[in-house]
Coordinates of C-alpha atoms in Angstrom, one line a residue:
M10 CA 90.1 -45.8 141.1
A11 CA 89.1 -44.0 144.3
G12 CA 91.5 -46.1 146.3
E13 CA 94.4 -45.0 144.1
Q14 CA 93.9 -41.3 144.2
H15 CA 96.6 -40.8 146.8
L16 CA 99.1 -42.2 144.2
L17 CA 98.2 -39.5 141.6
A18 CA 99.6 -36.1 141.3
T19 CA 98.3 -33.3 139.0
E20 CA 100.0 -30.3 137.5
I21 CA 98.8 -27.5 135.1
V22 CA 100.9 -27.3 131.9
N23 CA 101.1 -24.1 129.9
R24 CA 100.9 -25.2 126.2
G25 CA 101.5 -21.8 124.8
I26 CA 99.5 -19.7 122.4
E27 CA 97.0 -21.6 120.2
S28 CA 98.0 -21.0 116.5
S29 CA 94.8 -22.1 114.9
G30 CA 91.2 -23.0 115.5
P31 CA 88.5 -21.1 117.4
N32 CA 90.9 -20.2 120.3
A33 CA 93.7 -18.9 118.0
G34 CA 95.8 -16.2 119.7
S35 CA 94.9 -17.2 123.3
Q36 CA 96.9 -19.0 126.0
T37 CA 95.9 -22.7 126.4
F38 CA 96.5 -25.0 129.4
S39 CA 96.2 -28.7 130.1
V40 CA 96.0 -30.8 133.3
R41 CA 98.6 -33.6 133.5
V42 CA 97.9 -36.5 135.8
R43 CA 100.8 -38.8 136.7
R44 CA 101.6 -41.4 139.3
R45 CA 103.9 -40.4 142.2
L46 CA 106.1 -42.4 144.4
P47 CA 104.3 -44.4 147.1
D48 CA 104.1 -42.6 150.4
F49 CA 106.7 -44.5 152.4
V50 CA 105.3 -43.1 155.7
Q51 CA 102.0 -44.8 155.1
S52 CA 103.0 -47.9 153.1
V53 CA 106.0 -49.5 154.6
N54 CA 105.4 -53.2 155.3
L55 CA 106.0 -54.2 158.9
K56 CA 107.9 -57.3 157.9
Y57 CA 110.8 -55.0 157.0
V58 CA 110.5 -53.3 160.3
K59 CA 111.0 -56.6 162.0
L60 CA 114.3 -57.2 160.3
G61 CA 116.0 -54.9 162.7
Y62 CA 114.7 -56.7 165.7
H63 CA 115.8 -60.0 164.3
Y64 CA 119.3 -58.6 164.4
L65 CA 118.9 -57.4 168.0
I66 CA 117.5 -60.8 169.1
N67 CA 120.3 -62.7 167.4
H68 CA 122.8 -60.6 169.4
A69 CA 120.8 -60.4 172.6
I70 CA 123.0 -63.0 174.4
Y71 CA 126.0 -60.7 174.1
L72 CA 124.0 -57.7 175.4
A73 CA 122.8 -59.7 178.3
T74 CA 125.9 -61.7 179.3
I75 CA 128.8 -59.2 178.8
P76 CA 127.5 -56.7 181.4
V77 CA 127.0 -59.6 183.9
L78 CA 130.5 -60.9 183.4
V79 CA 132.0 -57.5 183.7
L80 CA 130.2 -57.0 187.0
V81 CA 131.2 -60.3 188.4
F82 CA 134.9 -59.8 187.4
S83 CA 134.8 -56.3 188.9
A84 CA 133.4 -57.5 192.2
E85 CA 136.0 -60.3 192.4
V86 CA 139.0 -58.2 191.6
G87 CA 137.7 -55.2 193.5
S88 CA 137.8 -57.0 196.8
L89 CA 141.6 -57.5 196.4
N90 CA 144.3 -54.9 196.7
K91 CA 147.2 -54.7 194.3
E92 CA 149.6 -56.9 196.4
E93 CA 146.9 -59.6 197.0
L94 CA 145.9 -59.6 193.3
W95 CA 149.6 -60.1 192.2
K96 CA 150.2 -62.7 194.9
K97 CA 147.1 -64.7 193.8
L98 CA 148.1 -64.5 190.1
W99 CA 151.6 -65.6 190.9
E100 CA 150.6 -68.5 193.1
D101 CA 148.1 -69.8 190.5
A102 CA 150.7 -69.6 187.8
R103 CA 153.3 -71.2 190.0
Y104 CA 151.3 -74.3 191.0
D105 CA 149.3 -74.7 187.8
L106 CA 151.6 -73.3 185.1
A107 CA 150.5 -75.9 182.5
T108 CA 146.9 -74.8 182.8
V109 CA 147.8 -71.2 182.4
L110 CA 150.0 -71.8 179.4
G111 CA 147.4 -74.0 177.9
F112 CA 144.7 -71.3 178.4
F113 CA 146.8 -68.6 176.7
G114 CA 147.7 -71.0 173.9
V115 CA 144.1 -71.7 173.1
F116 CA 143.3 -68.0 173.4
V117 CA 146.0 -67.0 171.0
F118 CA 145.0 -69.8 168.6
T119 CA 141.3 -68.8 168.6
L120 CA 142.1 -65.2 168.2
S121 CA 144.4 -65.9 165.3
V122 CA 141.8 -68.1 163.5
Y123 CA 139.2 -65.4 164.0
I124 CA 141.4 -62.7 162.6
M125 CA 142.5 -64.8 159.6
S126 CA 138.9 -65.9 158.8
R127 CA 137.5 -62.4 158.7
P128 CA 136.9 -61.1 155.2
R129 CA 139.4 -58.4 154.2
S130 CA 138.2 -54.8 154.1
I131 CA 137.6 -53.4 150.7
Y132 CA 139.0 -49.9 150.3
L133 CA 138.3 -47.2 147.7
I134 CA 141.7 -45.7 147.0
D135 CA 140.3 -43.0 144.7
F136 CA 138.0 -42.4 141.7
A137 CA 137.8 -40.2 138.6
C138 CA 134.9 -38.8 136.6
F139 CA 135.4 -37.9 133.0
K140 CA 134.8 -34.3 132.0
P141 CA 134.3 -33.9 128.2
H142 CA 135.8 -31.0 126.2
D143 CA 133.9 -27.7 126.1
D144 CA 133.2 -28.1 122.4
L145 CA 130.7 -30.9 123.3
K146 CA 128.7 -28.6 125.5
L147 CA 125.1 -28.1 124.4
S148 CA 122.4 -25.9 126.0
K149 CA 118.8 -26.9 126.0
Q150 CA 117.9 -24.4 123.3
Q151 CA 120.8 -25.6 121.1
L152 CA 119.6 -29.2 121.5
I153 CA 116.1 -28.2 120.3
E154 CA 117.6 -26.4 117.3
A155 CA 119.7 -29.5 116.5
V156 CA 116.6 -31.7 116.7
R157 CA 114.7 -29.3 114.4
R158 CA 117.6 -29.2 111.9
S159 CA 117.8 -33.0 111.7
G160 CA 114.4 -33.1 110.1
K161 CA 113.7 -36.4 111.9
H162 CA 111.0 -35.0 114.2
D163 CA 107.7 -33.3 113.5
E164 CA 106.8 -30.0 115.3
A165 CA 104.7 -31.9 117.9
S166 CA 107.6 -34.0 118.9
I167 CA 109.9 -31.0 119.1
E168 CA 107.4 -29.2 121.4
F169 CA 107.1 -32.3 123.6
Q170 CA 110.9 -32.4 124.0
K171 CA 111.1 -28.7 124.7
R172 CA 108.5 -29.1 127.5
I173 CA 110.4 -32.0 129.0
L174 CA 113.8 -30.2 128.9
M175 CA 112.4 -27.0 130.5
S176 CA 111.1 -29.0 133.5
S177 CA 113.9 -31.5 133.6
G178 CA 116.3 -29.8 136.1
I179 CA 119.1 -30.1 133.5
G180 CA 121.2 -27.0 132.9
D181 CA 122.8 -25.5 129.7
E182 CA 126.3 -27.0 130.1
T183 CA 125.8 -30.8 129.6
Y184 CA 127.7 -32.8 127.0
I185 CA 126.5 -34.6 123.9
P186 CA 128.5 -36.3 121.1
K187 CA 129.2 -34.3 118.0
A188 CA 127.5 -36.9 115.8
V189 CA 124.2 -36.2 117.6
M190 CA 124.6 -32.4 117.1
A191 CA 125.5 -32.8 113.4
G192 CA 122.4 -34.9 112.8
E193 CA 124.4 -37.8 111.5
N194 CA 123.6 -41.5 112.1
C195 CA 125.3 -41.9 115.4
A196 CA 124.0 -45.4 116.3
T197 CA 126.9 -47.1 114.5
M198 CA 129.7 -49.3 115.9
K199 CA 132.3 -46.8 114.8
E200 CA 130.7 -43.9 116.6
G201 CA 130.0 -46.1 119.7
R202 CA 133.7 -47.2 119.9
A203 CA 134.9 -43.6 119.4
E204 CA 132.7 -42.3 122.3
A205 CA 133.6 -45.3 124.5
G206 CA 137.3 -44.7 124.0
M207 CA 136.9 -41.0 124.7
V208 CA 135.0 -41.3 128.0
M209 CA 136.7 -44.5 129.4
F210 CA 140.3 -43.7 128.6
G211 CA 139.7 -40.1 129.8
A212 CA 138.5 -41.4 133.2
L213 CA 141.1 -44.1 133.5
D214 CA 144.0 -41.8 132.6
E215 CA 143.0 -39.5 135.4
L216 CA 142.6 -42.4 137.8
F217 CA 146.0 -43.9 137.2
E218 CA 147.6 -40.5 137.4
K219 CA 145.9 -39.7 140.8
T220 CA 146.6 -43.1 142.4
R221 CA 150.1 -43.7 140.9
V222 CA 149.1 -47.3 140.2
R223 CA 150.3 -48.9 137.0
P224 CA 147.7 -50.6 134.8
K225 CA 149.8 -53.8 134.9
D226 CA 149.2 -53.9 138.7
V227 CA 145.5 -54.2 138.3
G228 CA 144.2 -57.8 138.9
V229 CA 140.5 -57.3 138.4
L230 CA 138.7 -55.2 135.8
V231 CA 134.9 -54.8 135.7
V232 CA 133.2 -52.6 133.0
N233 CA 129.5 -51.9 132.8
C234 CA 127.7 -50.3 129.9
S235 CA 124.0 -51.1 129.4
I236 CA 123.3 -50.9 125.7
F237 CA 126.6 -50.6 123.8
N238 CA 128.2 -54.0 123.9
P239 CA 130.6 -54.5 121.0
T240 CA 132.9 -57.5 120.2
P241 CA 135.6 -57.5 121.4
S242 CA 134.1 -56.2 124.6
L243 CA 134.7 -52.8 126.3
S244 CA 136.8 -54.5 129.0
A245 CA 139.0 -56.0 126.2
M246 CA 139.2 -52.6 124.7
I247 CA 140.7 -51.2 127.9
I248 CA 143.1 -54.1 128.3
N249 CA 144.4 -53.6 124.8
H250 CA 144.8 -49.9 125.2
Y251 CA 146.7 -50.1 128.5
K252 CA 148.5 -53.4 127.7
M253 CA 147.3 -55.0 131.0
R254 CA 148.6 -58.3 132.2
G255 CA 147.5 -61.6 130.7
N256 CA 146.1 -63.1 133.9
I257 CA 143.8 -60.2 134.7
L258 CA 140.2 -61.2 135.7
S259 CA 138.0 -59.1 133.4
F260 CA 134.2 -58.8 133.2
N261 CA 131.9 -56.9 131.0
L262 CA 128.3 -56.3 132.2
G263 CA 125.6 -55.2 129.7
G264 CA 121.9 -54.5 129.7
M265 CA 121.7 -53.8 133.4
G266 CA 120.6 -50.2 133.4
C267 CA 121.6 -47.2 135.5
S268 CA 122.1 -49.3 138.6
A269 CA 124.8 -51.4 137.0
G270 CA 127.6 -49.5 138.6
V271 CA 126.7 -50.9 142.1
I272 CA 126.4 -54.4 140.6
A273 CA 129.9 -54.0 139.0
L274 CA 131.3 -53.0 142.3
D275 CA 129.7 -55.9 144.0
L276 CA 131.3 -58.3 141.5
A277 CA 134.7 -56.6 142.0
R278 CA 134.3 -57.0 145.8
D279 CA 133.6 -60.7 145.4
M280 CA 136.7 -61.1 143.2
L281 CA 138.9 -59.2 145.7
E282 CA 137.6 -61.4 148.6
S283 CA 138.8 -64.5 146.7
N284 CA 142.0 -62.9 145.5
P285 CA 143.9 -61.2 148.4
N286 CA 146.4 -58.4 148.0
N287 CA 145.0 -57.2 144.7
Y288 CA 143.7 -54.1 143.0
A289 CA 140.4 -53.9 141.1
V290 CA 139.2 -51.2 138.7
V291 CA 135.5 -50.6 138.0
V292 CA 134.4 -48.5 135.0
S293 CA 130.8 -47.4 134.7
T294 CA 129.5 -45.6 131.6
E295 CA 126.8 -45.4 128.9
M296 CA 127.1 -44.4 125.2
V297 CA 124.7 -41.5 124.5
G298 CA 125.2 -41.4 120.7
Y299 CA 124.6 -45.1 120.2
N300 CA 121.4 -44.9 122.2
W301 CA 120.0 -41.8 120.5
Y302 CA 116.4 -42.3 119.3
P303 CA 115.5 -40.7 116.0
G304 CA 111.8 -41.6 115.9
K305 CA 108.6 -39.8 117.0
E306 CA 107.1 -42.0 119.8
R307 CA 107.0 -39.9 122.9
S308 CA 107.7 -42.7 125.4
M309 CA 110.9 -43.4 123.5
I310 CA 111.9 -39.7 123.1
I311 CA 112.2 -39.2 126.9
P312 CA 115.7 -40.7 127.3
N313 CA 117.0 -38.3 124.6
C314 CA 116.0 -35.4 126.9
F315 CA 117.9 -36.7 130.0
F316 CA 120.9 -38.9 129.1
R317 CA 124.3 -37.2 128.7
M318 CA 128.0 -38.2 128.3
G319 CA 129.8 -39.4 131.4
C320 CA 132.0 -42.1 132.8
S321 CA 133.5 -43.0 136.2
A322 CA 136.5 -45.1 137.1
L323 CA 137.2 -46.5 140.6
L324 CA 140.3 -48.1 142.1
L325 CA 139.5 -50.7 144.9
S326 CA 142.0 -52.6 147.0
N327 CA 142.0 -55.3 149.7
R328 CA 145.6 -54.7 150.7
R329 CA 145.9 -54.0 154.4
S330 CA 148.7 -51.6 153.7
D331 CA 146.2 -49.4 151.8
Y332 CA 144.4 -48.6 155.0
R333 CA 146.5 -45.5 155.5
H334 CA 145.9 -43.7 152.2
A335 CA 142.5 -45.0 151.2
K336 CA 139.6 -42.5 150.9
Y337 CA 136.7 -44.8 151.9
R338 CA 136.0 -48.3 153.3
L339 CA 133.1 -50.3 151.9
E340 CA 130.5 -51.0 154.6
H341 CA 127.4 -52.5 152.9
I342 CA 126.0 -53.4 149.5
V343 CA 122.2 -54.0 149.3
R344 CA 120.7 -55.1 146.0
T345 CA 117.0 -55.3 145.2
H346 CA 115.6 -56.9 142.0
K347 CA 111.9 -56.6 141.0
G348 CA 112.3 -58.5 137.6
A349 CA 109.9 -61.2 138.6
D350 CA 107.0 -58.7 138.2
D351 CA 106.0 -58.3 134.5
R352 CA 105.2 -54.6 135.0
S353 CA 108.6 -53.9 136.6
F354 CA 110.4 -55.9 134.0
R355 CA 108.9 -53.9 131.1
C356 CA 109.0 -50.4 132.6
V357 CA 112.2 -49.5 130.7
Y358 CA 112.3 -51.7 127.6
Q359 CA 114.5 -51.6 124.5
E360 CA 112.7 -52.3 121.3
E361 CA 111.9 -50.9 117.8
D362 CA 109.0 -48.5 117.2
S363 CA 106.5 -48.8 114.3
E364 CA 109.1 -47.3 111.9
R365 CA 111.7 -49.8 113.0
F366 CA 113.8 -47.2 114.9
K367 CA 115.5 -48.7 118.0
G368 CA 115.2 -47.0 121.3
L369 CA 114.3 -47.3 125.0
R370 CA 110.6 -47.2 125.8
V371 CA 109.8 -45.7 129.2
S372 CA 106.6 -46.7 130.9
K373 CA 104.3 -44.1 132.6
D374 CA 104.4 -46.3 135.7
L375 CA 108.2 -45.8 136.1
I376 CA 107.9 -43.5 139.2
E377 CA 105.5 -45.9 141.0
I378 CA 107.6 -49.0 140.1
G379 CA 110.9 -47.3 141.1
G380 CA 109.3 -46.1 144.4
D381 CA 108.3 -49.7 145.2
A382 CA 111.8 -51.0 144.5
L383 CA 113.4 -48.2 146.5
K384 CA 111.1 -48.8 149.4
T385 CA 112.1 -52.5 149.6
N386 CA 115.8 -51.6 149.3
I387 CA 115.9 -49.0 152.0
T388 CA 113.9 -50.9 154.5
T389 CA 116.2 -53.9 154.0
L390 CA 119.2 -51.6 154.5
G391 CA 117.8 -50.0 157.6
P392 CA 118.7 -52.8 160.1
L393 CA 122.3 -52.7 158.9
V394 CA 122.9 -48.9 159.3
L395 CA 120.3 -47.4 161.7
P396 CA 121.5 -46.4 165.2
F397 CA 120.1 -48.3 168.2
S398 CA 117.8 -45.4 169.1
E399 CA 116.0 -45.7 165.8
Q400 CA 115.7 -49.5 166.1
L401 CA 114.3 -49.1 169.6
L402 CA 111.6 -46.8 168.2
F403 CA 110.9 -49.5 165.6
F404 CA 110.3 -52.0 168.3
A405 CA 108.3 -49.8 170.5
T406 CA 106.0 -48.8 167.6
L407 CA 105.6 -52.4 166.5
V408 CA 104.5 -53.4 170.0
W409 CA 102.2 -50.5 170.3
R410 CA 100.5 -51.2 167.0
N411 CA 100.0 -54.8 167.8
L412 CA 98.5 -54.1 171.3
F413 CA 96.8 -50.7 171.0
G414 CA 97.2 -49.4 167.5
H415 CA 94.3 -51.1 165.6
G416 CA 92.0 -48.2 166.3
G417 CA 88.2 -48.2 166.7
P418 CA 85.6 -47.7 164.0
Q419 CA 86.0 -43.9 164.2
Q420 CA 89.8 -44.0 164.8
P421 CA 92.4 -44.8 162.0
P422 CA 95.1 -47.3 162.9
T423 CA 98.5 -46.1 164.1
K424 CA 101.0 -45.6 161.4
P425 CA 104.2 -47.5 161.4
Y426 CA 107.3 -45.6 162.5
I427 CA 109.6 -44.7 159.6
P428 CA 113.2 -44.4 160.5
D429 CA 115.1 -41.2 160.0
Y430 CA 117.9 -42.1 157.7
K431 CA 119.6 -38.8 158.3
L432 CA 120.8 -40.3 161.6
A433 CA 122.5 -43.1 159.7
F434 CA 124.3 -41.0 157.0
E435 CA 126.0 -37.7 156.7
H436 CA 125.9 -37.6 152.9
F437 CA 123.4 -38.8 150.3
C438 CA 124.2 -39.5 146.6
V439 CA 120.8 -40.3 144.9
H440 CA 120.9 -41.3 141.2
A441 CA 120.3 -38.1 139.3
A442 CA 117.6 -39.4 137.0
S443 CA 115.3 -36.4 136.8
K444 CA 113.9 -33.5 138.8
T445 CA 110.6 -35.2 139.3
V446 CA 112.2 -38.3 140.7
L447 CA 114.5 -36.3 143.1
D448 CA 111.5 -34.2 144.3
E449 CA 109.5 -37.3 145.1
L450 CA 112.4 -39.0 146.9
Q451 CA 113.2 -35.9 148.9
R452 CA 109.6 -35.7 150.0
N453 CA 109.1 -39.3 150.9
L454 CA 112.5 -39.8 152.7
G455 CA 112.2 -36.6 154.6
L456 CA 115.5 -35.3 153.2
S457 CA 116.6 -31.6 153.4
D458 CA 117.6 -29.5 150.5
S459 CA 121.3 -29.9 151.5
N460 CA 120.9 -33.7 151.6
V461 CA 119.9 -33.8 147.9
E462 CA 122.0 -30.8 146.8
A463 CA 124.7 -33.1 145.2
S464 CA 122.1 -35.0 143.2
R465 CA 120.3 -31.8 142.0
M466 CA 123.6 -30.1 141.0
T467 CA 124.9 -33.1 139.2
L468 CA 121.6 -33.3 137.2
H469 CA 121.9 -29.6 136.4
R470 CA 125.6 -29.6 135.4
F471 CA 126.1 -33.1 133.8
G472 CA 122.5 -34.4 133.2
N473 CA 121.7 -38.1 133.7
T474 CA 125.0 -39.9 133.2
S475 CA 123.4 -43.3 133.9
S476 CA 125.4 -45.6 136.3
S477 CA 128.2 -43.0 136.8
S478 CA 126.0 -40.2 138.2
I479 CA 126.4 -41.2 141.8
W480 CA 130.2 -40.7 141.4
Y481 CA 129.8 -37.2 140.0
E482 CA 127.7 -36.5 143.1
L483 CA 130.4 -37.7 145.4
A484 CA 132.9 -35.7 143.4
Y485 CA 130.7 -32.6 144.1
L486 CA 130.8 -33.3 147.9
E487 CA 134.6 -33.7 147.7
A488 CA 135.1 -30.5 145.7
K489 CA 133.0 -28.7 148.4
E490 CA 135.3 -30.3 151.1
R491 CA 132.3 -31.6 153.0
V492 CA 133.5 -35.2 153.6
K493 CA 135.1 -35.6 157.0
R494 CA 136.8 -38.6 158.6
G495 CA 134.2 -41.1 159.8
D496 CA 131.4 -39.7 157.6
R497 CA 129.0 -42.2 156.1
V498 CA 128.0 -41.9 152.5
W499 CA 124.9 -43.5 151.0
Q500 CA 124.8 -44.0 147.2
I501 CA 121.4 -45.1 145.8
S502 CA 120.9 -46.1 142.2
F503 CA 118.1 -47.6 140.2
G504 CA 117.5 -48.8 136.7
S505 CA 115.8 -51.2 134.2
G506 CA 114.9 -54.7 135.3
F507 CA 113.7 -53.2 137.7
K508 CA 116.5 -52.8 140.2
C509 CA 117.4 -50.6 143.1
N510 CA 120.8 -50.8 144.7
S511 CA 122.6 -49.2 147.6
L512 CA 126.2 -48.6 148.5
V513 CA 127.4 -47.5 152.0
W514 CA 130.9 -46.1 152.5
R515 CA 132.8 -44.8 155.5
A516 CA 135.3 -42.0 155.0
M517 CA 138.8 -43.0 156.2
R518 CA 140.1 -39.5 156.4
R519 CA 139.1 -35.9 155.7
V520 CA 138.9 -35.4 152.0
K521 CA 140.5 -32.2 150.9
K522 CA 139.7 -30.5 147.6
P523 CA 141.1 -32.8 144.8
S524 CA 143.6 -31.4 142.3
S525 CA 141.6 -33.0 139.5
N526 CA 137.8 -33.0 139.7
P527 CA 135.0 -32.3 137.1
W528 CA 133.6 -29.6 139.3
L529 CA 136.7 -27.4 139.8
D530 CA 136.0 -25.0 136.9
C531 CA 132.4 -24.2 137.9
L532 CA 132.4 -24.8 141.7
D533 CA 131.9 -21.2 142.6
R534 CA 128.6 -21.1 140.6
Y535 CA 127.1 -24.0 142.6
P536 CA 124.7 -24.6 144.1
V537 CA 122.2 -23.0 141.8
Y538 CA 118.6 -22.3 142.7
H539 CA 115.6 -22.3 140.3

């Protein structure tokens, strides 16, 4: 236990005034002990550090030969004046014209094969995030009152939810379905389809209006929703509503958690690479009402406190003509799956409680498991995105540790160098899961308050909208007009399984304030500070 103390964090919780017993009328406190994210600075495995240098070694021949060839060519050409150079080229072409033409023919053929064999770039034309109607807004206090009126929770469960909500980082303008507020049975297929139609069609209507693309022009459709998976599927529901074409490639992903949005986009990319000159639409959402837990087990009540209504819809293209008006170009997708480990597999688990109520059970080890998955993901991503200066520091630190960094009996070993990801990205969109998770990520990744501002404000304004949250965060950055041409955006999501996935985008142009955006009516009030 002593060796795990650095993984534990403590906090004092005010439990209010004791209503009965010998301490009645006095304030009571308790000490909460929980696991924190692993300290990345002290625990990164050096095998991931070496990945960057594998890349450098594989390309070392180019770094070594190209400067030599340039020097030799410069020395040869530099010794001739303009007339002598032209005369030499003319004489060579005159007496060996077949060789010159053959050389240029091979060169043009090789260049053409190289260009044709390269995978097409994937562009993000635009995206839309659904903003529910104001009559679905619910403050934290209103939610507690609705829970109390439902009569499904005892006072201890209500107080537990209240403490969670007060420290969650969620504001008083998030959205919840009416069936939840009315205390009705919202975990029905009818209510699930009604909520799905509202959020998905709302986001898609806005997307098609913004991009001026007809639904019949879409060749690939990918929908992800973790728990609500009706028959016919949600993707069929969209095809039926918009009367899409009969040969559309449609996919419906279920049970993949809050990171499924990146998985859906990865699938859409694969489909576009094998189907040139096409459009793909990716829809990411979660049904809050269908997932609402009416029982009393605390580990299953937690999702009720965080998840809120939301949906995102993206339009992707691999058409070269879309280069001019696309917002972003896809650079990298890195996916990490820890499902082989039993503890990771069960850390977010859907099941029934002792009273046969269905819900999501959240393990107390979620922070630690999520941190381990995130550490693997970002250290795998590092060699793909870090500048040469950071990779050089990687290498220097690695050599130093192997030669001199083992330390003596009185001297601790040298710590591995952890790269500064702020040098690789201008913008960060970290899945807005909870305030605790964002605090730990900011501390361990060394991010500034401005780096995590979009994530914190999304959590405050919209709550945890599952797989669509990273798009509400990017919408925040666009509404603030912070995205400039050439900027790199890193979207990080994680969810059940356990999975951690990353998306890297490069802005194709300066993004001006959009005409439709879920933040426009409240932008002047953000950022908010607690």
